[in-house]
Short mmCIF file of C-alpha atoms and ligand atoms in Angstrom, two decimals:
data_model
loop_
_atom_site.label_atom_id
_atom_site.label_comp_id
_atom_site.label_asym_id
_atom_site.label_seq_id
_atom_site.Cartn_x
_atom_site.Cartn_y
_atom_site.Cartn_z
CA GLU A 1 -28.04 21.86 9.30
CA ALA A 2 -28.41 18.34 7.97
CA TYR A 3 -26.72 17.13 4.84
CA PRO A 4 -28.47 13.88 4.04
CA LEU A 5 -26.44 11.33 2.18
CA PRO A 6 -27.69 10.30 -1.23
CA ARG A 7 -30.03 7.32 -1.35
CA LEU A 8 -28.77 3.80 -1.90
CA SER A 9 -26.92 3.57 -5.18
CA PRO A 10 -28.13 0.95 -7.66
CA LEU A 11 -24.96 -1.00 -6.93
CA GLN A 12 -25.63 -1.08 -3.24
CA LYS A 13 -29.11 -2.27 -4.04
CA LEU A 14 -27.57 -4.92 -6.26
CA THR A 15 -25.35 -6.08 -3.40
CA THR A 16 -28.38 -6.30 -1.14
CA ASP A 17 -30.43 -8.12 -3.77
CA LEU A 18 -27.68 -10.61 -4.36
CA CYS A 19 -27.56 -11.55 -0.72
CA LYS A 20 -29.47 -14.83 -0.82
CA ASP A 21 -30.60 -15.02 2.77
CA ASP A 22 -31.99 -11.52 2.56
CA LYS A 23 -29.73 -9.97 5.18
CA THR A 24 -29.36 -6.24 5.25
CA ILE A 25 -26.15 -4.50 4.29
CA LYS A 26 -25.55 -3.94 7.99
CA ASP A 27 -25.38 -7.68 8.56
CA LEU A 28 -22.95 -7.99 5.71
CA VAL A 29 -20.37 -5.86 7.46
CA VAL A 30 -18.79 -8.62 9.45
CA GLY A 31 -15.20 -9.24 10.42
CA ARG A 32 -13.00 -8.41 7.47
CA ARG A 33 -15.85 -8.27 4.99
CA VAL A 34 -17.93 -5.36 3.83
CA GLY A 35 -20.76 -6.38 1.51
CA PHE A 36 -19.05 -8.46 -1.13
CA TYR A 37 -15.62 -7.00 -0.42
CA LYS A 38 -12.90 -8.81 1.47
CA VAL A 39 -10.85 -6.23 3.31
CA ARG A 40 -7.05 -6.38 3.24
CA GLY A 41 -4.28 -4.00 4.39
CA GLU A 42 -4.27 -0.26 4.98
CA ILE A 43 -3.49 2.05 2.02
CA GLY A 44 -3.72 5.47 3.61
CA PHE A 45 -5.33 7.89 6.02
CA GLY A 46 -7.36 11.06 5.58
CA THR A 47 -8.52 13.52 8.24
CA PHE A 48 -11.72 11.55 8.83
CA SER A 49 -11.01 8.33 7.02
CA ARG A 50 -8.96 5.21 6.71
CA VAL A 51 -8.47 3.72 3.27
CA LYS A 52 -7.97 -0.03 2.87
CA LEU A 53 -7.36 -2.32 -0.04
CA ALA A 54 -10.22 -4.78 -0.65
CA PHE A 55 -11.23 -7.40 -3.19
CA HIS A 56 -14.65 -8.18 -4.58
CA ALA A 57 -15.30 -11.74 -3.42
CA LEU A 58 -16.84 -12.81 -6.73
CA THR A 59 -15.01 -10.80 -9.40
CA LYS A 60 -11.69 -10.48 -7.48
CA ASP A 61 -11.45 -6.85 -8.59
CA LYS A 62 -9.30 -4.68 -6.34
CA VAL A 63 -10.97 -1.65 -4.81
CA ALA A 64 -10.00 1.05 -2.34
CA LEU A 65 -12.36 1.06 0.62
CA LYS A 66 -12.64 4.44 2.26
CA ILE A 67 -13.95 3.93 5.78
CA LEU A 68 -15.49 6.73 7.79
CA ASP A 69 -16.56 6.63 11.40
CA ARG A 70 -19.91 8.43 11.37
CA THR A 71 -19.68 9.36 15.03
CA ARG A 72 -16.55 11.44 14.30
CA LEU A 73 -18.09 13.43 11.44
CA ASP A 74 -19.06 16.96 12.43
CA SER A 75 -21.48 18.91 10.21
CA HIS A 76 -18.62 20.31 8.10
CA ALA A 77 -17.22 16.84 7.45
CA GLN A 78 -20.70 15.51 6.67
CA ARG A 79 -21.16 18.27 4.18
CA LEU A 80 -17.85 17.48 2.46
CA LEU A 81 -18.71 13.82 2.37
CA SER A 82 -22.13 14.47 0.95
CA ARG A 83 -20.58 16.57 -1.83
CA GLU A 84 -17.94 13.95 -2.49
CA ILE A 85 -20.56 11.24 -2.92
CA SER A 86 -23.02 13.24 -4.97
CA SER A 87 -20.32 14.51 -7.36
CA MET A 88 -18.70 11.12 -7.77
CA GLU A 89 -22.05 9.46 -8.42
CA CYS A 90 -22.48 11.67 -11.51
CA LEU A 91 -19.02 11.02 -12.93
CA ARG A 92 -17.90 8.06 -15.01
CA HIS A 93 -14.67 8.83 -16.83
CA PRO A 94 -11.47 6.81 -17.28
CA ASN A 95 -9.47 9.56 -15.55
CA VAL A 96 -11.77 10.10 -12.57
CA VAL A 97 -11.75 7.68 -9.61
CA CYS A 98 -14.98 5.73 -9.90
CA LEU A 99 -17.26 5.40 -6.88
CA TYR A 100 -18.65 1.89 -7.27
CA GLU A 101 -20.95 1.94 -4.31
CA VAL A 102 -21.64 3.21 -0.81
CA VAL A 103 -22.24 0.82 2.07
CA GLU A 104 -23.75 2.24 5.23
CA THR A 105 -24.09 0.95 8.76
CA PRO A 106 -25.32 3.01 11.71
CA SER A 107 -21.76 3.70 12.84
CA ARG A 108 -19.70 3.56 9.67
CA LEU A 109 -19.76 4.46 6.04
CA PHE A 110 -17.79 2.66 3.35
CA LEU A 111 -17.05 4.23 -0.03
CA VAL A 112 -16.05 1.54 -2.49
CA LEU A 113 -13.68 3.28 -4.89
CA GLU A 114 -11.76 2.31 -7.97
CA TYR A 115 -8.24 1.40 -6.86
CA ALA A 116 -5.32 3.50 -8.09
CA GLY A 117 -2.24 1.52 -7.11
CA GLY A 118 0.49 3.80 -8.47
CA GLY A 119 0.55 6.44 -5.72
CA ASP A 120 -0.13 10.12 -6.34
CA LEU A 121 1.41 12.62 -8.73
CA HIS A 122 2.93 14.71 -5.93
CA ASN A 123 4.95 11.75 -4.66
CA ARG A 124 5.91 10.76 -8.16
CA ILE A 125 7.26 14.25 -8.94
CA CYS A 126 9.10 14.39 -5.59
CA THR A 127 10.62 10.95 -6.17
CA GLU A 128 11.64 11.52 -9.77
CA THR A 129 12.42 15.27 -9.25
CA LYS A 130 11.21 16.14 -12.73
CA LEU A 131 9.10 14.09 -15.11
CA SER A 132 10.06 13.56 -18.73
CA ASP A 133 8.43 15.78 -21.36
CA VAL A 134 6.37 12.91 -22.75
CA THR A 135 5.17 11.81 -19.28
CA CYS A 136 4.14 15.40 -18.53
CA LYS A 137 2.19 15.60 -21.79
CA ILE A 138 0.40 12.29 -21.30
CA THR A 139 -0.37 13.05 -17.64
CA PHE A 140 -1.58 16.58 -18.33
CA ALA A 141 -3.74 15.43 -21.27
CA GLN A 142 -5.52 13.01 -18.95
CA ILE A 143 -6.05 15.64 -16.24
CA LEU A 144 -7.39 17.97 -18.93
CA SER A 145 -9.78 15.32 -20.20
CA ALA A 146 -11.04 14.64 -16.66
CA VAL A 147 -11.57 18.33 -15.87
CA LYS A 148 -13.32 18.97 -19.18
CA TYR A 149 -15.66 16.09 -18.44
CA MET A 150 -16.36 17.40 -14.90
CA HIS A 151 -17.05 20.92 -16.14
CA ASN A 152 -19.31 19.55 -18.89
CA HIS A 153 -21.23 17.90 -16.07
CA ASN A 154 -21.36 21.22 -14.17
CA ILE A 155 -19.01 20.04 -11.46
CA ILE A 156 -16.06 22.12 -10.30
CA HIS A 157 -13.46 20.14 -8.36
CA ARG A 158 -11.97 23.10 -6.40
CA ASP A 159 -9.19 21.05 -4.83
CA LEU A 160 -7.10 20.04 -7.81
CA LYS A 161 -3.53 19.47 -6.76
CA ALA A 162 -0.83 16.93 -7.47
CA GLU A 163 -1.75 15.01 -4.27
CA ASN A 164 -5.28 14.49 -5.62
CA VAL A 165 -4.10 13.16 -8.96
CA LEU A 166 -3.80 9.44 -8.28
CA LEU A 167 -2.07 7.09 -10.70
CA THR A 168 -2.65 3.47 -11.59
CA SER A 169 0.26 1.08 -11.82
CA THR A 170 0.40 1.83 -15.58
CA GLY A 171 0.54 5.60 -15.04
CA CYS A 172 -3.10 6.27 -15.91
CA VAL A 173 -4.45 9.37 -14.15
CA LYS A 174 -7.38 9.07 -11.73
CA VAL A 175 -8.51 12.40 -10.30
CA ALA A 176 -9.70 11.91 -6.71
CA ASP A 177 -11.03 13.71 -3.64
CA PHE A 178 -14.25 15.50 -4.51
CA GLY A 179 -14.92 16.77 -0.97
CA PHE A 180 -14.68 20.43 -2.02
CA SER A 181 -16.43 19.95 -5.34
CA THR A 182 -19.62 21.78 -6.14
CA GLN A 183 -22.28 22.04 -8.80
CA ILE A 184 -21.81 25.13 -10.95
CA SER A 185 -25.47 25.99 -10.47
CA GLU A 186 -25.17 26.13 -6.65
CA ARG A 187 -23.97 29.75 -6.78
CA SER A 188 -25.50 30.76 -3.53
CA ASP A 189 -24.07 27.80 -1.69
CA ALA A 190 -20.34 27.77 -1.69
CA LEU A 191 -18.81 29.26 -4.79
CA ASP A 192 -17.67 32.14 -2.65
CA THR A 193 -15.82 30.10 -0.07
CA PHE A 194 -12.08 29.56 0.02
CA CYS A 195 -11.32 25.93 -0.35
CA GLY A 196 -8.44 23.78 -1.38
CA SER A 197 -4.75 24.22 -0.82
CA PRO A 198 -3.33 27.80 -0.80
CA GLN A 199 -0.44 26.89 -3.12
CA TYR A 200 -2.94 25.91 -5.81
CA ALA A 201 -5.46 28.69 -5.05
CA ALA A 202 -6.35 31.13 -7.84
CA PRO A 203 -5.93 34.90 -7.36
CA GLU A 204 -9.70 35.41 -7.21
CA LEU A 205 -9.80 33.16 -4.12
CA PHE A 206 -7.21 35.35 -2.41
CA ARG A 207 -8.97 38.50 -3.62
CA GLU A 208 -12.13 37.11 -1.98
CA GLU A 209 -14.23 37.75 -5.05
CA CYS A 210 -17.75 36.50 -4.83
CA TYR A 211 -18.02 34.49 -8.03
CA LEU A 212 -15.60 31.62 -8.17
CA GLY A 213 -16.27 29.37 -11.10
CA PRO A 214 -14.53 26.81 -13.33
CA PRO A 215 -11.43 29.03 -13.82
CA VAL A 216 -10.30 28.09 -10.28
CA ASP A 217 -9.78 24.55 -11.60
CA VAL A 218 -8.01 25.91 -14.68
CA TRP A 219 -5.59 27.86 -12.48
CA ALA A 220 -4.90 24.80 -10.31
CA MET A 221 -4.16 22.81 -13.47
CA GLY A 222 -1.59 25.47 -14.39
CA VAL A 223 0.08 25.02 -11.00
CA VAL A 224 0.09 21.23 -11.43
CA LEU A 225 1.58 21.61 -14.93
CA PHE A 226 4.30 23.97 -13.67
CA PHE A 227 5.12 21.58 -10.83
CA MET A 228 5.21 18.57 -13.15
CA VAL A 229 7.45 20.22 -15.74
CA THR A 230 9.89 21.98 -13.40
CA GLY A 231 9.72 19.95 -10.17
CA THR A 232 9.06 23.20 -8.22
CA MET A 233 5.97 25.18 -7.32
CA PRO A 234 5.33 28.47 -9.17
CA PHE A 235 4.29 30.31 -6.00
CA ARG A 236 6.28 29.77 -2.83
CA ALA A 237 6.46 31.87 0.31
CA ASP A 238 7.06 31.35 3.99
CA THR A 239 3.85 33.06 5.07
CA ILE A 240 0.33 32.96 3.72
CA GLY A 241 0.40 36.79 3.34
CA LYS A 242 3.45 36.65 1.08
CA LEU A 243 1.97 33.76 -0.87
CA ARG A 244 -1.23 35.75 -1.35
CA ARG A 245 0.75 38.68 -2.78
CA CYS A 246 2.73 36.45 -5.16
CA VAL A 247 -0.45 34.81 -6.45
CA ILE A 248 -2.43 38.04 -6.82
CA GLU A 249 0.49 39.66 -8.65
CA CYS A 250 0.97 36.49 -10.69
CA ALA A 251 4.66 36.65 -9.77
CA TYR A 252 6.19 33.51 -11.18
CA THR A 253 8.96 32.75 -13.64
CA VAL A 254 9.02 29.78 -15.96
CA PRO A 255 12.60 28.48 -16.22
CA PRO A 256 14.03 29.19 -19.69
CA TRP A 257 14.82 25.52 -20.36
CA VAL A 258 11.10 24.60 -20.41
CA PRO A 259 10.13 23.98 -24.06
CA GLY A 260 8.61 27.10 -25.68
CA PRO A 261 5.14 25.59 -26.43
CA CYS A 262 4.87 24.41 -22.82
CA GLN A 263 5.95 27.84 -21.51
CA ARG A 264 3.21 29.43 -23.63
CA LEU A 265 0.65 26.98 -22.23
CA ILE A 266 1.65 27.74 -18.63
CA LYS A 267 1.51 31.48 -19.27
CA GLY A 268 -1.88 31.09 -20.97
CA ILE A 269 -3.25 29.34 -17.90
CA LEU A 270 -1.62 31.23 -15.02
CA LYS A 271 -3.22 34.61 -15.69
CA ALA A 272 -4.55 36.71 -12.82
CA ALA A 273 -7.86 37.56 -14.51
CA PRO A 274 -10.09 34.46 -14.67
CA ASP A 275 -11.66 35.47 -17.99
CA GLU A 276 -8.24 35.83 -19.64
CA ARG A 277 -7.17 32.33 -18.68
CA TYR A 278 -7.10 29.68 -21.39
CA ALA A 279 -10.33 27.77 -21.82
CA LEU A 280 -10.03 23.99 -21.67
CA ASP A 281 -10.62 23.70 -25.43
CA GLN A 282 -7.77 26.13 -26.08
CA MET A 283 -5.49 23.94 -23.97
CA MET A 284 -6.54 20.85 -25.91
CA GLY A 285 -5.49 22.52 -29.14
CA CYS A 286 -2.17 23.89 -27.89
CA ASN A 287 1.01 22.97 -29.76
CA TRP A 288 2.63 21.35 -26.76
CA LEU A 289 -0.16 18.77 -26.41
CA LEU A 290 -0.92 18.26 -30.11
CA PRO A 291 1.48 15.33 -30.63
CA VAL A 292 -0.24 13.40 -27.83
CA GLU A 293 -2.56 10.70 -29.01
CA PHE A 294 -5.46 10.49 -26.61
CA PRO A 295 -3.62 8.26 -24.23
CA TRP A 296 -6.16 6.41 -22.16
CA SER A 297 -6.78 3.72 -24.76
CA LEU A 298 -3.06 2.95 -24.57
CA VAL A 299 -2.46 3.10 -20.85
CA HIS A 300 -5.90 2.24 -19.55
CA PRO A 301 -7.20 -1.09 -20.81
CA GLU A 302 -10.92 -1.42 -21.26
CA PRO A 303 -12.60 -2.24 -17.94
CA SER A 304 -12.86 -5.98 -17.38
CA SER A 305 -16.30 -7.54 -17.84
CA ALA A 306 -16.51 -7.81 -14.05
CA GLN A 307 -15.83 -4.08 -13.71
CA GLN A 308 -18.35 -3.35 -16.49
CA SER A 309 -21.00 -5.28 -14.60
CA LEU A 310 -20.20 -3.27 -11.48
CA LEU A 311 -20.68 -0.06 -13.41
CA HIS A 312 -24.02 -0.85 -15.04
P1 ATP B 1 -8.00 14.53 3.75
O1 ATP B 1 -9.20 13.77 4.19
O2 ATP B 1 -7.21 15.04 4.88
O3 ATP B 1 -8.27 15.54 2.68
P2 ATP B 1 -7.22 12.65 1.79
O4 ATP B 1 -8.15 13.32 0.87
O5 ATP B 1 -5.87 12.26 1.25
O6 ATP B 1 -7.00 13.48 3.09
P3 ATP B 1 -8.56 10.14 1.65
O7 ATP B 1 -9.34 10.48 0.42
O8 ATP B 1 -9.27 9.45 2.73
O9 ATP B 1 -7.95 11.37 2.36
O10 ATP B 1 -7.30 9.28 1.21
C1 ATP B 1 -6.29 8.90 2.11
C2 ATP B 1 -5.17 8.24 1.34
O11 ATP B 1 -5.63 6.98 0.82
C3 ATP B 1 -4.73 9.03 0.10
O12 ATP B 1 -3.73 9.93 0.41
C4 ATP B 1 -4.26 7.94 -0.84
O13 ATP B 1 -2.93 7.62 -0.54
C5 ATP B 1 -5.13 6.75 -0.48
N1 ATP B 1 -6.24 6.61 -1.42
C6 ATP B 1 -7.41 7.27 -1.41
N2 ATP B 1 -8.21 6.88 -2.41
C7 ATP B 1 -7.53 5.93 -3.07
C8 ATP B 1 -7.79 5.12 -4.25
N3 ATP B 1 -8.95 5.21 -4.89
N4 ATP B 1 -6.85 4.26 -4.65
C9 ATP B 1 -5.67 4.15 -3.98
N5 ATP B 1 -5.36 4.87 -2.90
C10 ATP B 1 -6.26 5.75 -2.45
#
């Protein structure tokens, strides 16, 4: 089965058009340059990718360059990549990593991504053990805003976890990694497949129910919230079988020192039945989050004019 990659994005076309001597994108991938991006050091590794820091040669904007070796991509990996690109192409939100463009050569594929230089939420929680109440509120409000936006655009992430919540150097949330994402309308395709990390997986995934919709993201947000507030995971077990039982039975305990409004939010989200779980709008109106001003205008400055021109 072939999973064709989306056509050239307008930005890639722009890069090609800007190339005065009319070279193709392929010719632009030379040495430590990819299109208009000057490649610098390594940032991280994925199963099929290397991620490097790069700078736009004209605007000097930092980007994360995700590099994939096409010859190593089996059909499963191609499918994940295709989903990642097509979901990210539809999403433009201050709390979602922006895909600026895709550069292709016969052997490699380069995803030019918005750079999040503050590490990921998992590392931050592990380093600081437990985040302050106000940091938890601001971080969760941004995750909530990102997920609401995705669901409004009919996209379910399906792999929400603290590792996929990247942070900028100012603490602004950037949700990443859309490889398991899917369109809500694609029911027949993959809404009935188990994906994501077991510790964040909703009971309906373990029960192998056939309709898995947006509530799987809501559940994962509950796990992230629990982890952020307490520094521990709500469901822990040494085998997958035991974990499955804990999740299906919704066997977790919120420590008594967690503020009451936050406890109520966690309990409203981590409910075994998907249709009893809080809706995103209910979360937005919950007492615990109410004092939070919508934070992105404070922590996320308006995109620079150079970034704006990349986006339009
Ligand atoms: P896997 O492919 O196994 O699921 P992954 O999703 O973490 O792993 P990548 O998306 O390739 O793989 O990311 C690898 C690492 O690169 C991440 O763990 C993160 O540290 C870093 N990274 C990815 N995207 C960005 C970004 N936009 N800004 C900053 N760092 C990033």
